[in-house]
């Protein structure tokens, strides 16, 4: 799913540019950066202190407690910086670096994850910066600057961007003449005790915990009733293997090379009773799915109760990744949603369910970084999603991982979740068009692997350009033929018609390209289910049990006066 580009570049899942355009922008940025870089002299030194974060955050200061030293991923050594934007804070981490006047310095850092910026201020001449829109592997940002006649120190910074995922940084270099303050700086000291330990989602056998980052910490130890239960390199952990309906006390300490802090104040939490949370109303034979935005990107801000009754499945977008690979969490953006409280959100989930609707949690989105690629992360995914289901009452999960999916381990994760949640679990998917062109693709394989427990695949028929239909011909997005000929691939590739839905933007602002009028969606539904209103492509048979349609998003629909749901909702309900 996309988040819309808004003011101050707050890109929270909207229009995905064509690949060629994105590459052109990146290439242009790379040329600009390259032109700034100068070759350091042999006698130059790295003037940054604790440049590899081996001493935690010593010598660094991160806004709003957004930074932490982590042990994975790292580019070199044993630590790297992880900084997480939140709300209006873009996770800026700074260091004051001693330099010499009238000197040229090469500035660089290796980054990974979400949007990442590297720059310098206070140079006395022209301040510079470099950035990358995100990378799944370590990428080097490089630039250079010249100090003024009276400049003896500069401020080097990294930061992410509003609403984006966490970024990682390692091996910062400010290479040039020795300013007299470079090097790795002092060794670490024992960190302070973590503050604000809080218990979150619970299941019958687990409790999720979170706490504030501690400067200089490289890890944390979590204690259950005074005995160490697990460790974490981030500021959250889930303690598993607990008895149901049982109260426990938890505390956490911070660690680094110098030792372990005293433990935090303890918090109490009780595990869930058996049989709470999970599946709810049955999904209708023909259903409409809508994504509800837990953020404000210019679309209409909604409470769940504002979502029209034409939507049968409401996918809450999105769960967030945690430091534990595969695990996810969720926090309502109350401030961004005009003061919508967590208590009201939970109550509204129940209200929608009493109206016969299913409310599920969506994982991923355009910039989502959740990765399930081994047994441990598969288990973490299943446990954490089930914990959210029990905590909030979600009826299931939507898989919208647009940055890679491993069929083997996502299959394991979904089967583990199904075993916990039982029958009635709603599982939806929202692959991109490229993900469903062949049954050999990871997304398509996952869908077929879990066909017995899968509810619907709502492929995104937008932001993709031209694609092959099931007849081997190329079709351009934005037409009824594009919808029907690509749906045919799924229908003939092994999915049951009841597991196929048509996913489209609710308005022209909901995506970068591929919007079609609701009348085109309805024509495609008629063509596939009844063989009428087809374009040049007509399937060899009809699929009367086709599930229905999906849109991104209920918010963009509301912005356009709910024109999409008013037209498509009744039409879906009228299908054979």
CSV table of N, CA and C in Angstrom, one decimal, residues 340-435:
chain,number,residue,atom,x,y,z
A,340,UNK,N,-7.7,10.9,18.7
A,340,UNK,CA,-8.4,9.6,18.8
A,340,UNK,C,-7.7,8.7,19.8
A,341,UNK,N,-8.4,8.3,20.9
A,341,UNK,CA,-7.7,7.7,21.9
A,341,UNK,C,-7.7,6.2,21.7
A,342,UNK,N,-6.7,5.5,22.4
A,342,UNK,CA,-6.6,4.1,22.3
A,342,UNK,C,-7.8,3.4,22.8
A,343,UNK,N,-8.4,3.9,23.8
A,343,UNK,CA,-9.6,3.3,24.4
A,343,UNK,C,-10.7,3.3,23.4
A,344,UNK,N,-10.9,4.5,22.7
A,344,UNK,CA,-12.0,4.6,21.8
A,344,UNK,C,-11.7,3.7,20.6
A,345,UNK,N,-10.5,3.6,20.1
A,345,UNK,CA,-10.1,2.8,19.0
A,345,UNK,C,-10.5,1.3,19.3
A,346,UNK,N,-10.1,0.8,20.5
A,346,UNK,CA,-10.4,-0.5,20.9
A,346,UNK,C,-12.0,-0.7,20.9
A,347,UNK,N,-12.7,0.2,21.4
A,347,UNK,CA,-14.1,0.1,21.5
A,347,UNK,C,-14.7,0.1,20.1
A,348,UNK,N,-14.1,0.9,19.2
A,348,UNK,CA,-14.7,1.0,17.8
A,348,UNK,C,-14.4,-0.3,17.1
A,349,UNK,N,-13.3,-1.0,17.4
A,349,UNK,CA,-13.1,-2.3,16.8
A,349,UNK,C,-14.3,-3.3,17.1
A,350,UNK,N,-14.7,-3.3,18.4
A,350,UNK,CA,-15.8,-4.1,18.8
A,350,UNK,C,-17.1,-3.7,18.2
A,351,UNK,N,-17.3,-2.3,18.1
A,351,UNK,CA,-18.5,-1.9,17.4
A,351,UNK,C,-18.6,-2.4,16.0
A,352,UNK,N,-17.5,-2.3,15.2
A,352,UNK,CA,-17.5,-2.7,13.9
A,352,UNK,C,-17.8,-4.2,13.8
A,353,UNK,N,-17.3,-5.0,14.7
A,353,UNK,CA,-17.5,-6.4,14.7
A,353,UNK,C,-18.9,-6.8,15.1
A,354,UNK,N,-19.6,-6.0,15.9
A,354,UNK,CA,-21.0,-6.2,16.2
A,354,UNK,C,-21.9,-5.9,15.0
A,355,UNK,N,-21.3,-5.1,14.1
A,355,UNK,CA,-22.0,-4.8,12.8
A,355,UNK,C,-21.7,-5.8,11.7
A,356,UNK,N,-21.0,-6.9,12.1
A,356,UNK,CA,-20.7,-7.9,11.1
A,356,UNK,C,-19.4,-7.7,10.3
A,357,UNK,N,-18.6,-6.8,10.7
A,357,UNK,CA,-17.4,-6.5,10.0
A,357,UNK,C,-16.2,-7.1,10.6
A,358,UNK,N,-15.1,-7.4,9.8
A,358,UNK,CA,-13.9,-7.9,10.4
A,358,UNK,C,-12.8,-6.8,10.3
A,359,UNK,N,-12.1,-6.6,11.4
A,359,UNK,CA,-11.1,-5.6,11.5
A,359,UNK,C,-9.8,-6.4,11.7
A,360,UNK,N,-8.8,-6.2,10.8
A,360,UNK,CA,-7.6,-7.0,10.8
A,360,UNK,C,-6.4,-6.0,10.8
A,361,UNK,N,-5.2,-6.5,11.2
A,361,UNK,CA,-4.0,-5.7,11.3
A,361,UNK,C,-3.2,-6.0,10.0
A,362,UNK,N,-2.8,-4.9,9.3
A,362,UNK,CA,-2.0,-5.0,8.1
A,362,UNK,C,-0.5,-4.9,8.4
A,363,UNK,N,0.3,-5.8,7.8
A,363,UNK,CA,1.7,-5.8,8.0
A,363,UNK,C,2.4,-5.4,6.8
A,364,UNK,N,3.2,-4.3,6.9
A,364,UNK,CA,4.1,-3.9,5.8
A,364,UNK,C,3.8,-2.6,5.2
A,365,UNK,N,3.2,-2.5,4.0
A,365,UNK,CA,3.1,-1.3,3.2
A,365,UNK,C,4.3,-1.0,2.4
A,366,UNK,N,4.3,0.1,1.7
A,366,UNK,CA,5.4,0.4,0.7
A,366,UNK,C,6.8,0.4,1.4
A,367,UNK,N,6.8,0.9,2.6
A,367,UNK,CA,8.1,1.1,3.3
A,367,UNK,C,8.3,0.1,4.5
A,368,UNK,N,7.4,-0.8,4.6
A,368,UNK,CA,7.5,-1.8,5.7
A,368,UNK,C,8.7,-2.6,5.7
A,369,UNK,N,9.4,-2.8,6.8
A,369,UNK,CA,10.6,-3.5,6.9
A,369,UNK,C,10.6,-4.9,7.6
A,370,UNK,N,9.4,-5.4,7.8
A,370,UNK,CA,9.2,-6.7,8.5
A,370,UNK,C,9.8,-7.8,7.6
A,371,UNK,N,10.7,-8.6,8.2
A,371,UNK,CA,11.3,-9.7,7.4
A,371,UNK,C,11.1,-11.0,8.1
A,372,UNK,N,10.6,-12.0,7.4
A,372,UNK,CA,10.4,-13.3,8.0
A,372,UNK,C,11.1,-14.3,7.1
A,373,UNK,N,12.4,-14.6,7.5
A,373,UNK,CA,13.2,-15.4,6.6
A,373,UNK,C,14.0,-16.5,7.3
A,374,UNK,N,13.5,-16.9,8.5
A,374,UNK,CA,14.1,-18.1,9.1
A,374,UNK,C,13.1,-18.5,10.2
A,375,UNK,N,13.3,-19.7,10.8
A,375,UNK,CA,12.4,-20.2,11.7
A,375,UNK,C,12.1,-19.3,12.9
A,376,UNK,N,13.1,-18.7,13.4
A,376,UNK,CA,12.9,-17.8,14.6
A,376,UNK,C,12.1,-16.6,14.3
A,377,UNK,N,12.3,-16.0,13.1
A,377,UNK,CA,11.5,-14.8,12.7
A,377,UNK,C,10.1,-15.2,12.4
A,378,UNK,N,9.9,-16.5,11.9
A,378,UNK,CA,8.5,-16.9,11.6
A,378,UNK,C,7.7,-17.1,12.9
A,379,UNK,N,8.4,-17.7,13.9
A,379,UNK,CA,7.7,-17.8,15.2
A,379,UNK,C,7.4,-16.5,15.8
A,380,UNK,N,8.4,-15.6,15.7
A,380,UNK,CA,8.2,-14.2,16.3
A,380,UNK,C,7.1,-13.5,15.6
A,381,UNK,N,6.9,-13.7,14.3
A,381,UNK,CA,5.8,-13.1,13.6
A,381,UNK,C,4.5,-13.6,14.1
A,382,UNK,N,4.4,-14.9,14.1
A,382,UNK,CA,3.1,-15.5,14.6
A,382,UNK,C,2.8,-15.1,16.0
A,383,UNK,N,3.7,-15.2,16.9
A,383,UNK,CA,3.5,-14.8,18.3
A,383,UNK,C,3.1,-13.4,18.4
A,384,UNK,N,3.7,-12.5,17.7
A,384,UNK,CA,3.4,-11.1,17.9
A,384,UNK,C,2.1,-10.7,17.3
A,385,UNK,N,1.8,-11.2,16.1
A,385,UNK,CA,0.5,-11.0,15.5
A,385,UNK,C,-0.6,-11.5,16.4
A,386,UNK,N,-0.4,-12.7,16.9
A,386,UNK,CA,-1.5,-13.3,17.8
A,386,UNK,C,-1.6,-12.4,19.0
A,387,UNK,N,-0.5,-11.9,19.5
A,387,UNK,CA,-0.6,-11.0,20.7
A,387,UNK,C,-1.4,-9.8,20.4
A,388,UNK,N,-1.2,-9.2,19.2
A,388,UNK,CA,-2.0,-8.0,18.8
A,388,UNK,C,-3.5,-8.4,18.7
A,389,UNK,N,-3.8,-9.6,18.1
A,389,UNK,CA,-5.1,-10.0,18.0
A,389,UNK,C,-5.8,-10.1,19.3
A,390,UNK,N,-5.1,-10.7,20.3
A,390,UNK,CA,-5.7,-10.8,21.6
A,390,UNK,C,-5.8,-9.5,22.3
A,391,UNK,N,-4.8,-8.6,22.1
A,391,UNK,CA,-4.8,-7.4,22.8
A,391,UNK,C,-5.9,-6.4,22.3
A,392,UNK,N,-6.0,-6.3,21.0
A,392,UNK,CA,-6.9,-5.3,20.4
A,392,UNK,C,-8.2,-6.0,19.9
A,393,UNK,N,-8.2,-7.3,19.7
A,393,UNK,CA,-9.4,-7.9,19.2
A,393,UNK,C,-9.4,-8.0,17.7
A,394,UNK,N,-8.3,-7.8,17.0
A,394,UNK,CA,-8.2,-8.0,15.6
A,394,UNK,C,-8.7,-9.4,15.2
A,395,UNK,N,-9.3,-9.5,14.0
A,395,UNK,CA,-9.8,-10.8,13.6
A,395,UNK,C,-8.8,-11.5,12.7
A,396,UNK,N,-7.7,-10.9,12.3
A,396,UNK,CA,-6.8,-11.6,11.5
A,396,UNK,C,-5.7,-10.6,11.0
A,397,UNK,N,-5.0,-11.0,9.9
A,397,UNK,CA,-3.8,-10.3,9.5
A,397,UNK,C,-3.9,-10.1,8.0
A,398,UNK,N,-3.3,-9.0,7.5
A,398,UNK,CA,-3.1,-8.7,6.1
A,398,UNK,C,-1.6,-8.7,5.8
A,399,UNK,N,-1.2,-9.4,4.8
A,399,UNK,CA,0.2,-9.4,4.4
A,399,UNK,C,0.4,-8.5,3.2
A,400,UNK,N,1.1,-7.3,3.5
A,400,UNK,CA,1.3,-6.3,2.4
A,400,UNK,C,2.8,-6.0,2.4
A,401,UNK,N,3.6,-7.0,2.4
A,401,UNK,CA,5.1,-6.8,2.4
A,401,UNK,C,5.6,-6.6,1.0
A,402,UNK,N,5.9,-5.3,0.7
A,402,UNK,CA,6.3,-4.9,-0.7
A,402,UNK,C,7.8,-4.9,-0.9
A,403,UNK,N,8.5,-5.3,0.1
A,403,UNK,CA,10.0,-5.2,0.0
A,403,UNK,C,10.6,-6.6,0.2
A,404,UNK,N,9.9,-7.6,-0.3
A,404,UNK,CA,10.4,-9.0,-0.2
A,404,UNK,C,9.7,-9.9,0.7
A,405,UNK,N,9.5,-11.1,0.2
A,405,UNK,CA,8.7,-12.1,1.0
A,405,UNK,C,9.3,-13.4,0.7
A,406,UNK,N,9.6,-14.2,1.8
A,406,UNK,CA,10.1,-15.6,1.7
A,406,UNK,C,9.0,-16.6,1.9
A,407,UNK,N,8.6,-17.3,0.8
A,407,UNK,CA,7.4,-18.2,0.8
A,407,UNK,C,7.6,-19.2,1.9
A,408,UNK,N,8.7,-19.8,2.0
A,408,UNK,CA,8.9,-20.9,3.0
A,408,UNK,C,8.6,-20.5,4.4
A,409,UNK,N,9.2,-19.4,4.8
A,409,UNK,CA,9.0,-19.0,6.2
A,409,UNK,C,7.7,-18.2,6.5
A,410,UNK,N,7.2,-17.5,5.5
A,410,UNK,CA,5.9,-16.8,5.7
A,410,UNK,C,4.8,-17.9,5.8
A,411,UNK,N,5.0,-18.9,5.0
A,411,UNK,CA,4.0,-20.1,5.2
A,411,UNK,C,4.1,-20.6,6.6
A,412,UNK,N,5.3,-20.9,7.1
A,412,UNK,CA,5.4,-21.4,8.5
A,412,UNK,C,4.8,-20.4,9.5
A,413,UNK,N,5.0,-19.1,9.3
A,413,UNK,CA,4.5,-18.1,10.2
A,413,UNK,C,2.9,-18.1,10.2
A,414,UNK,N,2.4,-18.1,9.0
A,414,UNK,CA,0.9,-18.1,8.9
A,414,UNK,C,0.3,-19.4,9.5
A,415,UNK,N,0.9,-20.5,9.3
A,415,UNK,CA,0.4,-21.7,9.8
A,415,UNK,C,0.5,-21.8,11.3
A,416,UNK,N,1.6,-21.2,11.9
A,416,UNK,CA,1.7,-21.1,13.3
A,416,UNK,C,0.6,-20.2,13.9
A,417,UNK,N,0.3,-19.1,13.2
A,417,UNK,CA,-0.7,-18.2,13.6
A,417,UNK,C,-2.1,-18.8,13.5
A,418,UNK,N,-2.3,-19.6,12.5
A,418,UNK,CA,-3.6,-20.3,12.3
A,418,UNK,C,-3.8,-21.3,13.4
A,419,UNK,N,-2.7,-22.0,13.8
A,419,UNK,CA,-2.8,-23.0,14.9
A,419,UNK,C,-3.2,-22.3,16.2
A,420,UNK,N,-2.7,-21.0,16.4
A,420,UNK,CA,-3.0,-20.3,17.7
A,420,UNK,C,-4.5,-19.8,17.6
A,421,UNK,N,-4.8,-19.2,16.5
A,421,UNK,CA,-6.1,-18.4,16.4
A,421,UNK,C,-7.3,-19.3,16.1
A,422,UNK,N,-7.1,-20.5,15.4
A,422,UNK,CA,-8.2,-21.4,15.1
A,422,UNK,C,-8.9,-21.0,13.9
A,423,UNK,N,-10.0,-21.7,13.7
A,423,UNK,CA,-10.8,-21.5,12.5
A,423,UNK,C,-11.5,-20.1,12.5
A,424,UNK,N,-11.7,-19.5,11.4
A,424,UNK,CA,-12.3,-18.2,11.3
A,424,UNK,C,-11.2,-17.1,11.2
A,425,UNK,N,-10.0,-17.4,11.3
A,425,UNK,CA,-8.9,-16.5,11.2
A,425,UNK,C,-9.0,-15.9,9.8
A,426,UNK,N,-9.0,-14.5,9.7
A,426,UNK,CA,-9.0,-13.9,8.4
A,426,UNK,C,-7.5,-13.6,7.9
A,427,UNK,N,-7.1,-14.1,6.8
A,427,UNK,CA,-5.8,-13.9,6.2
A,427,UNK,C,-6.0,-13.3,4.8
A,428,UNK,N,-5.6,-12.0,4.6
A,428,UNK,CA,-5.6,-11.4,3.3
A,428,UNK,C,-4.2,-11.0,2.9
A,429,UNK,N,-4.1,-10.8,1.6
A,429,UNK,CA,-2.8,-10.4,1.0
A,429,UNK,C,-3.0,-9.3,0.0
A,430,UNK,N,-2.0,-8.4,-0.1
A,430,UNK,CA,-2.1,-7.3,-1.1
A,430,UNK,C,-0.8,-7.2,-1.9
A,431,UNK,N,-0.5,-8.3,-2.7
A,431,UNK,CA,0.7,-8.2,-3.5
A,431,UNK,C,0.7,-7.2,-4.6
A,432,UNK,N,1.8,-6.8,-5.1
A,432,UNK,CA,1.9,-5.9,-6.3
A,432,UNK,C,1.7,-6.8,-7.6
A,433,UNK,N,1.4,-6.2,-8.7
A,433,UNK,CA,1.1,-6.9,-9.9
A,433,UNK,C,2.3,-7.8,-10.3
A,434,UNK,N,3.5,-7.3,-10.1
A,434,UNK,CA,4.7,-8.1,-10.5
A,434,UNK,C,4.8,-9.4,-9.6
A,435,UNK,N,4.2,-9.4,-8.4
A,435,UNK,CA,4.3,-10.5,-7.5
A,435,UNK,C,3.4,-11.7,-7.9
